[in-house]
Coordinates of C-alpha atoms and ligand atoms in Angstrom, one line a residue:
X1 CA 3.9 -1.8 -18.1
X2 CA 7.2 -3.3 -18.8
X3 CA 7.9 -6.8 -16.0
X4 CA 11.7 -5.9 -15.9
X5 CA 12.0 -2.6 -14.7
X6 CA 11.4 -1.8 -10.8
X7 CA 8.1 -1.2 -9.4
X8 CA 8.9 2.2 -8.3
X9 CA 11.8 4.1 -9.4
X10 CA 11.9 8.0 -8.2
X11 CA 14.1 10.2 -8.7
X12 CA 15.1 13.8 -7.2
X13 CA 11.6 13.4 -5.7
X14 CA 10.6 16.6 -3.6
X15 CA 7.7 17.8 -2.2
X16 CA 7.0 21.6 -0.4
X17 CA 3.8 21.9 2.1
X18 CA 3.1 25.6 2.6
X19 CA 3.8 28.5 1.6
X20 CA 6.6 31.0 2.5
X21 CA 7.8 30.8 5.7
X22 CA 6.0 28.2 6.8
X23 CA 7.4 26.0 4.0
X24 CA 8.1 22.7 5.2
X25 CA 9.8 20.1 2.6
X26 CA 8.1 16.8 3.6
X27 CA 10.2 14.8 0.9
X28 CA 13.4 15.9 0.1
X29 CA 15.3 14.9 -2.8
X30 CA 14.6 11.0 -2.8
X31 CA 16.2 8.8 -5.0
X32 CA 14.3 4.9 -4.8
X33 CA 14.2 1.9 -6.5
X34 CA 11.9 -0.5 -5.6
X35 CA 12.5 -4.3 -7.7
X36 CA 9.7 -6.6 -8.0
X37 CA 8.6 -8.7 -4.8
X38 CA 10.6 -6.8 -2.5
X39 CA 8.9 -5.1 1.1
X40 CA 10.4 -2.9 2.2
X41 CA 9.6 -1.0 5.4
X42 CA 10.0 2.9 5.9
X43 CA 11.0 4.0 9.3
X44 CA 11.1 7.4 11.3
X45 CA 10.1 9.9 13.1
X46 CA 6.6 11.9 13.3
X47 CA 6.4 13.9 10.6
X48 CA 9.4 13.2 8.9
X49 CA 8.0 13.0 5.8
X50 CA 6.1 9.2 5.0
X51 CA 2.9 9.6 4.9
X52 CA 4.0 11.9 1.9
X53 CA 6.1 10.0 0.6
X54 CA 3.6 6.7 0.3
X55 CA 1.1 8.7 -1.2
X56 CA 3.8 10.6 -4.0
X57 CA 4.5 6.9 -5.0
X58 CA 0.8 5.9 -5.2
X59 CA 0.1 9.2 -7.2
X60 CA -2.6 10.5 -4.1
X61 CA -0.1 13.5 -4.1
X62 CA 2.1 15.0 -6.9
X63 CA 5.8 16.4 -6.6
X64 CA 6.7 19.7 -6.3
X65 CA 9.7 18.1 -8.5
X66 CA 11.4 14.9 -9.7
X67 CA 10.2 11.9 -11.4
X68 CA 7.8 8.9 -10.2
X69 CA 8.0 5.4 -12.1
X70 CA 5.7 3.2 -11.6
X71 CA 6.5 -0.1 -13.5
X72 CA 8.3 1.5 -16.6
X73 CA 5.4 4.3 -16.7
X74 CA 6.4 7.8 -15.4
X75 CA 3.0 8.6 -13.2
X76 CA 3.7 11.9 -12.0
X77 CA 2.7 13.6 -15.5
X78 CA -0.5 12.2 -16.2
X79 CA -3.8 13.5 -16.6
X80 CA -5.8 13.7 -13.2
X81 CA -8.3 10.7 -15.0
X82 CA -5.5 8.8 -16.3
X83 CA -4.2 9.0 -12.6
X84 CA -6.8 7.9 -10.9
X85 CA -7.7 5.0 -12.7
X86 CA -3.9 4.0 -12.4
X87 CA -4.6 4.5 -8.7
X88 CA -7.7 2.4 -9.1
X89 CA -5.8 -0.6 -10.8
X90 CA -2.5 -0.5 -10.4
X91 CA -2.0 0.1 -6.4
X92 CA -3.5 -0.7 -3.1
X93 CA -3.5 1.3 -0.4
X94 CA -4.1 0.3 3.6
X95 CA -4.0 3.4 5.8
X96 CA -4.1 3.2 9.9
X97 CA -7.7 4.1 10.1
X98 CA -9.2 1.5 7.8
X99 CA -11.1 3.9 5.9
X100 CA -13.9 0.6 4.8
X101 CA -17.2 2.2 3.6
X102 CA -19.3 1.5 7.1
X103 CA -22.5 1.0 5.5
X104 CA -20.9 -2.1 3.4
X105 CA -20.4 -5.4 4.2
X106 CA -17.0 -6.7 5.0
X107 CA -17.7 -8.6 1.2
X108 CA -19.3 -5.2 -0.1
X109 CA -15.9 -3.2 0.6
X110 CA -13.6 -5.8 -1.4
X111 CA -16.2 -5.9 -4.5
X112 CA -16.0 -2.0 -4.3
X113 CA -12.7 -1.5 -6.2
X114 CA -13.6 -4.0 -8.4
X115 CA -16.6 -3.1 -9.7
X116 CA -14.6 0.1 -10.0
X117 CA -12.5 -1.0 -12.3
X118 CA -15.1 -2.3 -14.5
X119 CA -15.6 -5.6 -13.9
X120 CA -18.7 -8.1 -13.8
X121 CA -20.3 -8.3 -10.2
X122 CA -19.9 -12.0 -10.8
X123 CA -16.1 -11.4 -10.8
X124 CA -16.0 -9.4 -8.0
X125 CA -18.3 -11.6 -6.1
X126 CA -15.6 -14.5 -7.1
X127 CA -12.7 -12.5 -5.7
X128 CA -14.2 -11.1 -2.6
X129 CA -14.7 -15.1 -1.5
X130 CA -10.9 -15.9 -2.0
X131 CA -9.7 -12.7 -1.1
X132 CA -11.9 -12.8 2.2
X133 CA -11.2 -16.6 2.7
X134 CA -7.0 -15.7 2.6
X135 CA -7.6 -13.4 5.1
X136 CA -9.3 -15.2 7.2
X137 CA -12.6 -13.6 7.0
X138 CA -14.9 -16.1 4.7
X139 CA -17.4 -15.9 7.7
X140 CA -17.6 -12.3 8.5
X141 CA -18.7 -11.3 4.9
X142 CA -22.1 -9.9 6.0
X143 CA -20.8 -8.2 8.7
X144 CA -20.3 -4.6 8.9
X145 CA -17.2 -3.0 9.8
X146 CA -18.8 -1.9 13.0
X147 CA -19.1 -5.3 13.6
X148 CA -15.2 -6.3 13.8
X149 CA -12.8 -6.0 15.8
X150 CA -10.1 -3.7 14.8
X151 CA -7.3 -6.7 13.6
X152 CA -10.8 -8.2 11.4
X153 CA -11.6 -4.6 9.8
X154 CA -7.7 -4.0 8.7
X155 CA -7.8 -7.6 7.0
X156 CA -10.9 -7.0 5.4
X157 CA -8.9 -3.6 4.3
X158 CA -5.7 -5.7 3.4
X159 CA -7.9 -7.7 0.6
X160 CA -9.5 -4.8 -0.8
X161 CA -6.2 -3.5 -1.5
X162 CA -5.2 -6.7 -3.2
X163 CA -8.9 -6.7 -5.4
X164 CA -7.3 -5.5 -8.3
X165 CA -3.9 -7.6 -7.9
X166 CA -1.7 -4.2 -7.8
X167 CA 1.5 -3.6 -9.0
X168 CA 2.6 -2.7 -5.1
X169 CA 0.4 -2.6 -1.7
X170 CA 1.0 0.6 0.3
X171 CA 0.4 0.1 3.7
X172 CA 0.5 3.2 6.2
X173 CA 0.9 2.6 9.5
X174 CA -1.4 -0.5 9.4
X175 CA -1.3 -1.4 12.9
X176 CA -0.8 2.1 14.3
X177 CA -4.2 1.4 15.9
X178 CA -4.4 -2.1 17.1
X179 CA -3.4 -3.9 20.3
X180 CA -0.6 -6.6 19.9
X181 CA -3.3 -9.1 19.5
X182 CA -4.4 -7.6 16.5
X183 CA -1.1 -6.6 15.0
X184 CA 0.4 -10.3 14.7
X185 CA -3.1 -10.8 12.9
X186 CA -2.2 -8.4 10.3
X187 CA 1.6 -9.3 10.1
X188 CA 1.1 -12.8 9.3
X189 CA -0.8 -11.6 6.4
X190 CA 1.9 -9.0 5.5
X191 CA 4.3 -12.5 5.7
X192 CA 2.3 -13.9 3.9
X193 CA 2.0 -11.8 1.1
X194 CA 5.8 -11.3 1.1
X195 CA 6.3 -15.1 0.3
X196 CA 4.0 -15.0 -2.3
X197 CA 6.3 -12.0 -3.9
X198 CA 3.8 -9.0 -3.8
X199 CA 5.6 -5.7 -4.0
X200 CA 4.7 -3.9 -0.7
X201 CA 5.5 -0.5 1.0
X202 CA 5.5 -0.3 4.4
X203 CA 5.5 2.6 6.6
X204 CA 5.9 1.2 10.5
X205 CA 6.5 2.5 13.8
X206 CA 6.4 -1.5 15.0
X207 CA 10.1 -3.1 15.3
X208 CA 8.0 -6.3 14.3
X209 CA 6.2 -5.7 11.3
X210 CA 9.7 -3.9 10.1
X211 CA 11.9 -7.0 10.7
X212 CA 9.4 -8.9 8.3
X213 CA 10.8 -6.4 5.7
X214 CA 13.5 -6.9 3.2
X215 CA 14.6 -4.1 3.7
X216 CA 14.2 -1.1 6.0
X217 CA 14.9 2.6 5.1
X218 CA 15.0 5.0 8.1
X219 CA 13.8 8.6 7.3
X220 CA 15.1 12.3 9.3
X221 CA 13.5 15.7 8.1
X222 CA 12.4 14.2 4.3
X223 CA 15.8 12.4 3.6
X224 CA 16.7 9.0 3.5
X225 CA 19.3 8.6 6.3
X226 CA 20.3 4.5 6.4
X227 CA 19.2 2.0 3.6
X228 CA 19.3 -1.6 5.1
X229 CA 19.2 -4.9 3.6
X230 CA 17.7 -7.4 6.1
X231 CA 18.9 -10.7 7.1
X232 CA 16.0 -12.4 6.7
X233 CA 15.7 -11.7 3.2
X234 CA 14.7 -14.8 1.0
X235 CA 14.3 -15.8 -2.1
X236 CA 10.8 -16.2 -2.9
X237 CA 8.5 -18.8 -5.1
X238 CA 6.9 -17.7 -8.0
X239 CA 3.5 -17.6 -9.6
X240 CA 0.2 -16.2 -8.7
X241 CA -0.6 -14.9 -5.6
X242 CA -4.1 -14.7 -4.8
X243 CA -5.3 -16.7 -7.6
X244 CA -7.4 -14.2 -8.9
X245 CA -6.4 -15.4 -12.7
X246 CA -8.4 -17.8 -14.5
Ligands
LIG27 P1 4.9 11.4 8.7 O1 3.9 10.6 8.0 O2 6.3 10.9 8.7 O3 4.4 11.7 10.1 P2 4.0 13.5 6.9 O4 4.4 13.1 5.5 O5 2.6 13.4 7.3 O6 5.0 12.8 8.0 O7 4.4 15.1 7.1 C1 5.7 15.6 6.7 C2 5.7 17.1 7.0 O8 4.9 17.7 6.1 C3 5.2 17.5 8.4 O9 6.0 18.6 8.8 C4 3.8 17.8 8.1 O10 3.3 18.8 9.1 C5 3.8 18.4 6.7 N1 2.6 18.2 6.0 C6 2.1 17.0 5.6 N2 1.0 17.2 4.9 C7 0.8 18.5 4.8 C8 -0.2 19.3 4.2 N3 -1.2 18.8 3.5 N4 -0.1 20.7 4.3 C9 0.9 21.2 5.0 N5 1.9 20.5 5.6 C10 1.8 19.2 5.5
LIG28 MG1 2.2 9.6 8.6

C-alpha cells in the first residue's frame, strides 16, 4: 500500500444489473478520487445507484468495467481470496441494518473481525475494550444486540468496522433506521472519526450527517451530477486514531 496515493481512485467505473431489457446501469461511468482523511458524503435518490457504488469500492461487488484503487492497489482484479481478505483488513463496512451476529455479545461482534484476521484473542480482547470504550459502550459489552437500543447496536457496529483500523469506513445509510435521538449518537462518532482523519464514505439521506462531510457528491440515474467541497472543511491533526498500535 503506498501512503501517498488516494484511498480510492476509480475510474470509468460501471456496473449493469440484469440482463437484456431489463438492464439497469446502477454505476455509470464514475470517475473518484478519494485523498486520505477526507469524508465524504454521497447523496441521491432511491435507487440511483449507492448502495452499488459503496460496495464496488469495498470490493463486495465487481465492475462490469473500469478500474478500482484502493490505496495504490488495483482491487477489482484480484482473486476472490485475495479479495476478501482485503475486505477483511483493509475496509469497514456499517450498513442500515446493523447486520451484528445476535448471538454475540456487543464485545463478541468487535473481536469477530479480528480474530478474523488472525490475530491473538488477547489482541482482540485489548481492542474491543478501547474500541467499545470510544464509542461509548464499555458497559454494554455483555449485552446482546437484542439488548440495545437501535443508536447502541449501530455504535457497537461503528467499532467493529474500525477493528482492523481500515484504510476507509463505508457507512450505508447508518441512520436510515434510527429516531433523531439515535442519529446524533451515531454522528458525533462519525465527527469524531473525521477529526481523527479516518477516510470514510458516507452514503446519507440525513441533511445532518451530510453537512459533517467534507464533501458531498449528489448522484441521478448512476452519474455524479454536483461535486461539492464543504465549508466546514478543516484541517485535521495527525496520528493514530483509535490507538490500536502498540
Ligand atoms: P440506491 O442504494 O441508491 O438506492 P442501488 O445501488 O441499490 O441504489 O440500486 C441501483 C439500481 O440497480 C436500482 O435500479 C436497483 O434496482 C438496481 N439493482 C441493485 N442491485 C441489484 C441486483 N443485485 N440485481 C438487479 N438490479 C439491482
Ligand atoms: Mg441503497
Amino acid at each position: 500500500m503506498n501512503e501517498s496515493s488516494p484511498v480510492i481512485d476509480v475510474r470509468g467505473l460501471m456496473k449493469h444489473h440484469g440482463q437484456g431489457q431489463g438492464r439497469v446501469r446502477a454505476v455509470d461511468d464514475v470517475d473518484l478520487e478519494v485523498p486520505r482523511g477526507q469524508m465524504l458524503a454521497v447523496m441521491g435518490p432511491s435507487g440511483c445507484g449507492k448502495s452499488t457504488l459503496l460496495h464496488l469500492l469495498g470490493g463486495l461487488e465487481r465492475p462490469s468495467d473500469g478500474e478500482v484503487w484502493l490505496a495504490g492497489q488495483r482491487i477489482d482484479t484480484l482473486s476472490e481470496r485475495a479479495l476478501a481478505r482485503l475486505r477483511r483488513r483493509s475496509v469497514g463496512f456499517v450498513f442500515q441494518a446493523f447486520h451484528l451476529v445476535e448471538e454475540l455479545s456487543a464485545a463478541e461482534n468487535v473481536e469477530l473481525p479480528v480474530l478474523l484476521a488472525g490475530r491473538s484473542r488477547r489482541e482482540a480482547r485489548r481492542r474491543a475494550g478501547l474500541l467499545l470504550e470510544r464509542v461509548g459502550l464499555s458497559e454494554r459489552a455483555r449485552h446482546l444486540p437484542s439488548q440495545l437500543s437501535g443508536g447502541q447496536r449501530q455504535r457497537i457496529a461503528v467499532a467493529r468496522a474500525l477493528a482492523n483500523e481500515p484504510l476507509v469506513v463505508l457507512a450505508d445509510e447508518p441512520t436510515g433506521n434510527l429516531d433523531s435521538a439515535a442519529t446524533l449518537e451515531v454522528l458525533r462518532i462519525f465527527e469524531e472519526l473525521r477529526s481523527a482523519g479516518q477516510t470514510l464514505v458516507i452514503v446519507t439521506h440525513d441533511e445532518r450527517v451530510a453537512a459533517t462531510a467534507d464533501r458531498l457528491v449528489s448522484m441521478r440515474d448512476g452519474m455524479f451530477v454536483d461535486d461539492t467541497r464543504l465549508a466546514g472543511s478543516h484541517t485535521r491533526g495527525l496520528g493514530g486514531l483509535i490507538g490500536l498500535e502498540g
